[in-house]
Amino acid sequence: MTSLTPREADRVEIVTVVDNLSDLLLPSGPNVERAPRGPKGIVSTNTLLAEHGLCLLIKVYQGDQIRNILLDAGYTSVAAPHNLEFLGLKLDNLDAVVLSHGHMDHTGGLVKLLGAIDDPVPVIAHPDAFAGSRYSVTPAGARNLLPIQAAPDEIKAAGGELRLNAGPELIAGDSVLVSGTVEKTTDFEKGMPNAMVERDGELVQDPIDDDQFLVMRLKDHGLVVVSGCAHSGIVNSVRYAQKLTGIDQVYAVAGGFHLGGPLFEPIIDQTVQELKALKPQIVVPMHCTGFNAQKRFAQEFGSGFILNSVGSKITVGAAR
């Protein structure tokens, strides 16, 4: 496989626009700056909103150049626009919006966000993000139809230049790698067993092949891997990042690890140990990782673990 190595970055910043947790009392610390509670030292009568979703504004610094990527858009059309305004952030100069996959908790705010941007924006997604009606199945066998929060025609009407690609590609001046379909090599990360999709009139197991992640390369430190839900497995994701880039050194892993709930908690310990063997210095589990998995990551990674919250800014690399 041809190496797809991103250009070196001096610094990477990840601002959490939407996540499952909003905690105003978390302290700042090494590599993390918490959001202020209001402007100019006055506690606001408003606050940041959490929801079961993910939206990350990622800035990649290379000399005097800054690349801006929005990964996902949260669950609703409420939280992401509200939180961006509260944080004083604008989506001007976006190089691209990347959808980690087509589930509603990652696409819900997309159309509204695109509609508020003056210029057309590339929206990069896997073709399967829009393929077929999707369902989750309860333990009792009941099917729940997942809503379509952003259809291709809605994305285009809102100003998104939809680009579908199943394979890996470098974007934003070759500073960010989008993984495309993740190669699955572990024997314990088995996707989402209760996910189904309608294909050719038949309901079949959904492999969620549209699951993809982002990779940056930090100068002198190695890879920064950012997932949406890691339906393919966070260990599979990091290993695939190593394979695509030809770089073994992993510095930071952030995003949803999808270890919450009874279907996934049995693989928490193995996931933690396998990820620890890859030796990231910083781990920031978000969104669908789940409370019990968060505890285990905190125990195993110590000061390298960061508890995320809406409005938090994770910074890795040299200060300007």
Short mmCIF file of C-alpha atoms in Angstrom, two decimals:
data_model
loop_
_atom_site.label_atom_id
_atom_site.label_comp_id
_atom_site.label_asym_id
_atom_site.label_seq_id
_atom_site.Cartn_x
_atom_site.Cartn_y
_atom_site.Cartn_z
CA MET A 1 0.00 0.00 0.00
CA THR A 2 1.24 3.49 -0.88
CA SER A 3 2.01 5.51 2.23
CA LEU A 4 -0.44 8.33 2.88
CA THR A 5 1.57 10.38 5.32
CA PRO A 6 0.13 13.76 6.35
CA ARG A 7 2.39 16.78 6.31
CA GLU A 8 3.95 17.53 9.70
CA ALA A 9 2.00 19.81 12.01
CA ASP A 10 3.54 22.03 14.66
CA ARG A 11 0.40 21.87 16.73
CA VAL A 12 -3.09 20.34 16.67
CA GLU A 13 -6.05 21.79 18.57
CA ILE A 14 -9.32 19.90 19.05
CA VAL A 15 -12.24 21.98 20.34
CA THR A 16 -15.24 19.97 21.51
CA VAL A 17 -18.36 21.62 20.12
CA VAL A 18 -20.67 18.72 21.06
CA ASP A 19 -20.16 15.76 23.38
CA ASN A 20 -22.24 13.79 25.89
CA LEU A 21 -20.85 15.63 28.92
CA SER A 22 -20.94 19.29 29.91
CA ASP A 23 -19.15 19.94 33.20
CA LEU A 24 -18.34 23.51 34.17
CA LEU A 25 -16.25 22.46 37.17
CA LEU A 26 -13.54 20.49 35.39
CA PRO A 27 -10.14 22.15 35.79
CA SER A 28 -7.79 23.00 32.98
CA GLY A 29 -4.49 21.14 32.93
CA PRO A 30 -1.66 19.98 30.70
CA ASN A 31 -2.95 19.70 27.13
CA VAL A 32 -6.51 20.79 28.02
CA GLU A 33 -8.11 24.22 28.43
CA ARG A 34 -11.67 24.32 29.73
CA ALA A 35 -14.26 26.75 28.42
CA PRO A 36 -14.89 29.93 30.40
CA ARG A 37 -18.24 30.15 32.18
CA GLY A 38 -18.95 33.50 30.60
CA PRO A 39 -17.27 36.43 28.83
CA LYS A 40 -15.00 38.92 30.59
CA GLY A 41 -15.08 37.15 33.94
CA ILE A 42 -18.87 37.31 34.34
CA VAL A 43 -20.72 34.01 34.73
CA SER A 44 -23.24 33.79 31.90
CA THR A 45 -26.96 33.23 32.34
CA ASN A 46 -26.57 30.81 29.42
CA THR A 47 -24.45 27.66 29.24
CA LEU A 48 -22.99 25.00 26.98
CA LEU A 49 -25.28 22.18 25.89
CA ALA A 50 -24.44 18.47 25.92
CA GLU A 51 -26.22 15.79 23.92
CA HIS A 52 -25.58 12.21 22.82
CA GLY A 53 -23.52 13.25 19.83
CA LEU A 54 -20.14 14.49 18.68
CA CYS A 55 -18.86 17.56 16.87
CA LEU A 56 -15.20 18.58 16.90
CA LEU A 57 -13.51 21.65 15.41
CA ILE A 58 -9.93 20.67 14.61
CA LYS A 59 -7.19 23.18 13.82
CA VAL A 60 -3.90 22.03 12.33
CA TYR A 61 -1.03 24.53 12.61
CA GLN A 62 1.83 24.38 10.08
CA GLY A 63 4.07 27.41 10.31
CA ASP A 64 1.89 30.45 9.57
CA GLN A 65 -0.83 28.31 7.98
CA ILE A 66 -3.90 27.02 9.82
CA ARG A 67 -6.10 24.24 8.46
CA ASN A 68 -9.66 23.94 9.82
CA ILE A 69 -11.67 20.71 9.81
CA LEU A 70 -15.09 20.08 11.33
CA LEU A 71 -15.56 16.43 12.25
CA ASP A 72 -19.27 15.58 12.56
CA ALA A 73 -22.13 17.85 13.58
CA GLY A 74 -23.82 16.48 16.70
CA TYR A 75 -27.30 14.93 17.10
CA THR A 76 -29.64 17.90 16.78
CA SER A 77 -29.72 21.26 15.05
CA VAL A 78 -29.66 22.89 18.51
CA ALA A 79 -26.45 22.05 20.36
CA ALA A 80 -23.70 22.65 17.80
CA PRO A 81 -24.89 26.11 16.60
CA HIS A 82 -25.62 27.17 20.20
CA ASN A 83 -22.25 26.03 21.53
CA LEU A 84 -20.31 27.62 18.68
CA GLU A 85 -21.98 30.93 19.44
CA PHE A 86 -21.38 30.58 23.20
CA LEU A 87 -17.70 29.83 22.58
CA GLY A 88 -17.35 32.71 20.12
CA LEU A 89 -16.31 30.37 17.32
CA LYS A 90 -17.11 30.80 13.65
CA LEU A 91 -16.90 28.22 10.89
CA ASP A 92 -15.25 30.59 8.45
CA ASN A 93 -12.28 29.26 6.47
CA LEU A 94 -13.27 25.60 6.85
CA ASP A 95 -11.18 23.37 4.63
CA ALA A 96 -13.77 20.60 4.93
CA VAL A 97 -16.47 18.97 6.98
CA VAL A 98 -15.81 15.26 7.48
CA LEU A 99 -18.54 12.85 8.52
CA SER A 100 -17.17 9.94 10.53
CA HIS A 101 -20.26 7.91 9.50
CA GLY A 102 -23.94 8.38 8.72
CA HIS A 103 -25.57 7.91 12.13
CA MET A 104 -27.92 10.61 13.38
CA ASP A 105 -25.81 11.60 16.40
CA HIS A 106 -23.04 12.73 14.05
CA THR A 107 -25.05 14.37 11.27
CA GLY A 108 -27.99 16.08 12.99
CA GLY A 109 -26.65 19.64 13.02
CA LEU A 110 -24.99 19.52 9.61
CA VAL A 111 -27.62 21.17 7.45
CA LYS A 112 -28.09 24.09 9.85
CA LEU A 113 -24.33 24.59 10.23
CA LEU A 114 -23.80 24.58 6.47
CA GLY A 115 -26.66 27.03 6.00
CA ALA A 116 -24.90 29.54 8.25
CA ILE A 117 -21.67 29.48 6.20
CA ASP A 118 -21.39 31.92 3.30
CA ASP A 119 -19.09 29.93 1.04
CA PRO A 120 -19.57 26.37 -0.25
CA VAL A 121 -17.79 23.79 1.92
CA PRO A 122 -16.56 20.33 0.93
CA VAL A 123 -18.41 17.64 2.89
CA ILE A 124 -16.44 14.41 2.85
CA ALA A 125 -18.27 11.17 3.57
CA HIS A 126 -18.15 7.47 2.80
CA PRO A 127 -20.72 6.35 0.17
CA ASP A 128 -22.30 3.95 2.69
CA ALA A 129 -23.15 6.87 4.98
CA PHE A 130 -26.29 7.30 2.87
CA ALA A 131 -26.90 3.70 1.79
CA GLY A 132 -30.14 2.05 2.92
CA SER A 133 -32.48 2.36 5.90
CA ARG A 134 -30.65 1.56 9.14
CA TYR A 135 -31.99 -0.02 12.31
CA SER A 136 -30.86 -0.84 15.81
CA VAL A 137 -32.29 -4.04 17.29
CA THR A 138 -33.21 -4.33 20.97
CA PRO A 139 -32.37 -7.47 23.04
CA ALA A 140 -36.06 -8.41 22.69
CA GLY A 141 -35.78 -8.24 18.91
CA ALA A 142 -37.63 -4.97 18.30
CA ARG A 143 -36.34 -2.88 15.40
CA ASN A 144 -35.81 0.86 15.79
CA LEU A 145 -35.45 2.81 12.56
CA LEU A 146 -32.62 5.34 12.74
CA PRO A 147 -33.56 8.79 11.42
CA ILE A 148 -31.83 10.34 8.44
CA GLN A 149 -30.68 13.71 9.73
CA ALA A 150 -28.88 14.96 6.61
CA ALA A 151 -29.76 13.53 3.21
CA PRO A 152 -27.44 14.22 0.25
CA ASP A 153 -29.90 16.62 -1.43
CA GLU A 154 -30.29 18.58 1.83
CA ILE A 155 -26.52 18.82 2.24
CA LYS A 156 -26.13 20.15 -1.30
CA ALA A 157 -29.02 22.61 -0.93
CA ALA A 158 -27.40 24.00 2.24
CA GLY A 159 -24.13 24.69 0.42
CA GLY A 160 -22.22 21.48 1.02
CA GLU A 161 -20.12 20.14 -1.84
CA LEU A 162 -20.64 16.45 -1.13
CA ARG A 163 -17.64 14.25 -1.91
CA LEU A 164 -18.07 10.51 -1.46
CA ASN A 165 -15.00 8.31 -1.12
CA ALA A 166 -14.64 4.84 0.39
CA GLY A 167 -10.86 4.88 0.42
CA PRO A 168 -8.23 6.86 2.31
CA GLU A 169 -7.38 10.36 1.14
CA LEU A 170 -5.32 13.34 2.21
CA ILE A 171 -7.22 16.63 2.53
CA ALA A 172 -6.61 20.21 3.66
CA GLY A 173 -3.31 20.63 1.85
CA ASP A 174 -2.27 17.08 2.74
CA SER A 175 -2.32 17.99 6.44
CA VAL A 176 -5.15 15.59 7.40
CA LEU A 177 -5.73 11.98 6.42
CA VAL A 178 -9.29 10.62 6.17
CA SER A 179 -9.09 6.87 6.66
CA GLY A 180 -11.99 5.62 4.57
CA THR A 181 -13.19 2.08 5.35
CA VAL A 182 -11.17 0.73 8.29
CA GLU A 183 -9.23 -2.50 7.94
CA LYS A 184 -10.35 -4.87 10.70
CA THR A 185 -7.59 -7.08 12.11
CA THR A 186 -8.40 -7.66 15.81
CA ASP A 187 -10.43 -10.68 16.86
CA PHE A 188 -12.41 -8.92 19.62
CA GLU A 189 -13.67 -5.73 17.95
CA LYS A 190 -16.76 -6.98 16.15
CA GLY A 191 -18.55 -3.80 15.21
CA MET A 192 -22.14 -3.18 16.29
CA PRO A 193 -23.91 -6.56 16.52
CA ASN A 194 -27.35 -4.98 16.91
CA ALA A 195 -27.05 -2.82 13.77
CA MET A 196 -29.04 -3.76 10.67
CA VAL A 197 -29.39 -2.15 7.25
CA GLU A 198 -31.86 -2.63 4.42
CA ARG A 199 -30.13 -3.65 1.20
CA ASP A 200 -31.97 -4.71 -1.97
CA GLY A 201 -35.18 -5.12 0.01
CA GLU A 202 -33.57 -7.38 2.60
CA LEU A 203 -32.58 -6.60 6.18
CA VAL A 204 -28.97 -7.66 6.82
CA GLN A 205 -26.23 -7.07 9.38
CA ASP A 206 -24.81 -3.56 9.04
CA PRO A 207 -20.99 -3.68 8.95
CA ILE A 208 -20.93 0.14 9.25
CA ASP A 209 -18.23 0.29 6.61
CA ASP A 210 -18.75 4.05 6.46
CA ASP A 211 -16.98 4.35 9.84
CA GLN A 212 -13.83 6.42 9.32
CA PHE A 213 -11.43 8.59 11.32
CA LEU A 214 -8.89 11.40 10.94
CA VAL A 215 -5.11 11.31 11.29
CA MET A 216 -2.65 14.16 11.75
CA ARG A 217 1.14 13.92 12.11
CA LEU A 218 2.63 15.98 14.92
CA LYS A 219 6.24 17.12 14.55
CA ASP A 220 8.62 15.10 16.79
CA HIS A 221 5.71 13.22 18.40
CA GLY A 222 3.93 10.96 15.90
CA LEU A 223 0.30 10.40 15.01
CA VAL A 224 -2.83 12.08 16.35
CA VAL A 225 -5.85 9.83 15.68
CA VAL A 226 -9.38 11.23 16.06
CA SER A 227 -12.38 8.91 15.75
CA GLY A 228 -16.10 9.56 15.57
CA CYS A 229 -17.51 6.38 17.10
CA ALA A 230 -14.84 3.82 16.16
CA HIS A 231 -17.49 1.29 15.17
CA SER A 232 -14.65 -0.67 13.56
CA GLY A 233 -12.82 -0.68 16.91
CA ILE A 234 -10.47 1.95 18.24
CA VAL A 235 -7.54 -0.50 18.23
CA ASN A 236 -8.27 -1.41 14.61
CA SER A 237 -8.44 2.30 13.84
CA VAL A 238 -5.07 3.16 15.37
CA ARG A 239 -3.39 0.15 13.77
CA TYR A 240 -4.84 1.13 10.41
CA ALA A 241 -3.56 4.68 10.89
CA GLN A 242 -0.08 3.23 11.43
CA LYS A 243 -0.38 1.13 8.30
CA LEU A 244 -1.68 3.94 6.08
CA THR A 245 0.96 6.44 7.17
CA GLY A 246 3.90 4.09 7.66
CA ILE A 247 4.44 5.66 11.10
CA ASP A 248 4.34 3.53 14.25
CA GLN A 249 4.65 6.27 16.85
CA VAL A 250 1.25 7.28 18.25
CA TYR A 251 1.03 10.40 20.38
CA ALA A 252 -2.67 11.01 20.98
CA VAL A 253 -5.95 9.13 20.47
CA ALA A 254 -9.24 10.98 20.90
CA GLY A 255 -12.92 10.59 20.01
CA GLY A 256 -15.68 8.08 20.56
CA PHE A 257 -14.53 4.53 21.32
CA HIS A 258 -18.02 2.93 21.47
CA LEU A 259 -17.54 0.84 24.60
CA GLY A 260 -20.71 1.86 26.44
CA GLY A 261 -23.56 -0.53 27.24
CA PRO A 262 -23.82 -4.30 27.81
CA LEU A 263 -22.94 -5.28 24.23
CA PHE A 264 -19.54 -3.60 24.39
CA GLU A 265 -18.48 -3.54 28.04
CA PRO A 266 -17.13 -7.15 27.84
CA ILE A 267 -14.29 -5.90 25.60
CA ILE A 268 -13.33 -2.88 27.69
CA ASP A 269 -10.34 -4.48 29.41
CA GLN A 270 -8.89 -5.96 26.23
CA THR A 271 -9.38 -2.68 24.36
CA VAL A 272 -7.64 -0.72 27.11
CA GLN A 273 -4.69 -3.12 27.21
CA GLU A 274 -4.31 -3.33 23.42
CA LEU A 275 -4.47 0.44 23.09
CA LYS A 276 -1.98 0.84 25.92
CA ALA A 277 0.39 -1.44 24.01
CA LEU A 278 0.36 1.07 21.16
CA LYS A 279 1.83 3.60 23.64
CA PRO A 280 -0.14 6.80 23.09
CA GLN A 281 0.88 9.55 25.49
CA ILE A 282 -2.58 11.14 25.56
CA VAL A 283 -5.98 9.43 25.46
CA VAL A 284 -9.24 11.41 25.31
CA PRO A 285 -12.26 9.07 25.18
CA MET A 286 -15.48 10.88 24.21
CA HIS A 287 -19.14 10.45 23.33
CA CYS A 288 -20.04 6.73 23.13
CA THR A 289 -17.08 5.42 25.16
CA GLY A 290 -19.23 4.91 28.27
CA PHE A 291 -18.66 5.54 31.97
CA ASN A 292 -17.14 2.16 32.85
CA ALA A 293 -14.65 2.38 29.99
CA GLN A 294 -13.78 5.96 30.97
CA LYS A 295 -12.89 4.71 34.46
CA ARG A 296 -10.61 2.00 33.09
CA PHE A 297 -8.81 4.39 30.75
CA ALA A 298 -8.32 6.81 33.64
CA GLN A 299 -6.85 4.04 35.79
CA GLU A 300 -4.49 2.73 33.12
CA PHE A 301 -3.31 5.97 31.52
CA GLY A 302 -3.07 8.15 34.62
CA SER A 303 -1.99 11.70 33.76
CA GLY A 304 -2.22 10.81 30.05
CA PHE A 305 -6.01 10.47 30.37
CA ILE A 306 -8.18 13.55 29.78
CA LEU A 307 -11.84 13.60 30.76
CA ASN A 308 -13.54 15.50 27.97
CA SER A 309 -16.37 18.01 28.24
CA VAL A 310 -18.20 20.35 25.87
CA GLY A 311 -16.07 23.42 25.23
CA SER A 312 -12.77 21.76 26.14
CA LYS A 313 -9.79 22.52 23.91
CA ILE A 314 -7.24 19.73 23.63
CA THR A 315 -3.84 20.98 22.44
CA VAL A 316 -0.89 18.85 21.42
CA GLY A 317 2.38 20.16 20.07
CA ALA A 318 4.43 23.32 20.51
CA ALA A 319 2.81 26.60 21.52
CA ARG A 320 3.08 29.44 19.03
#
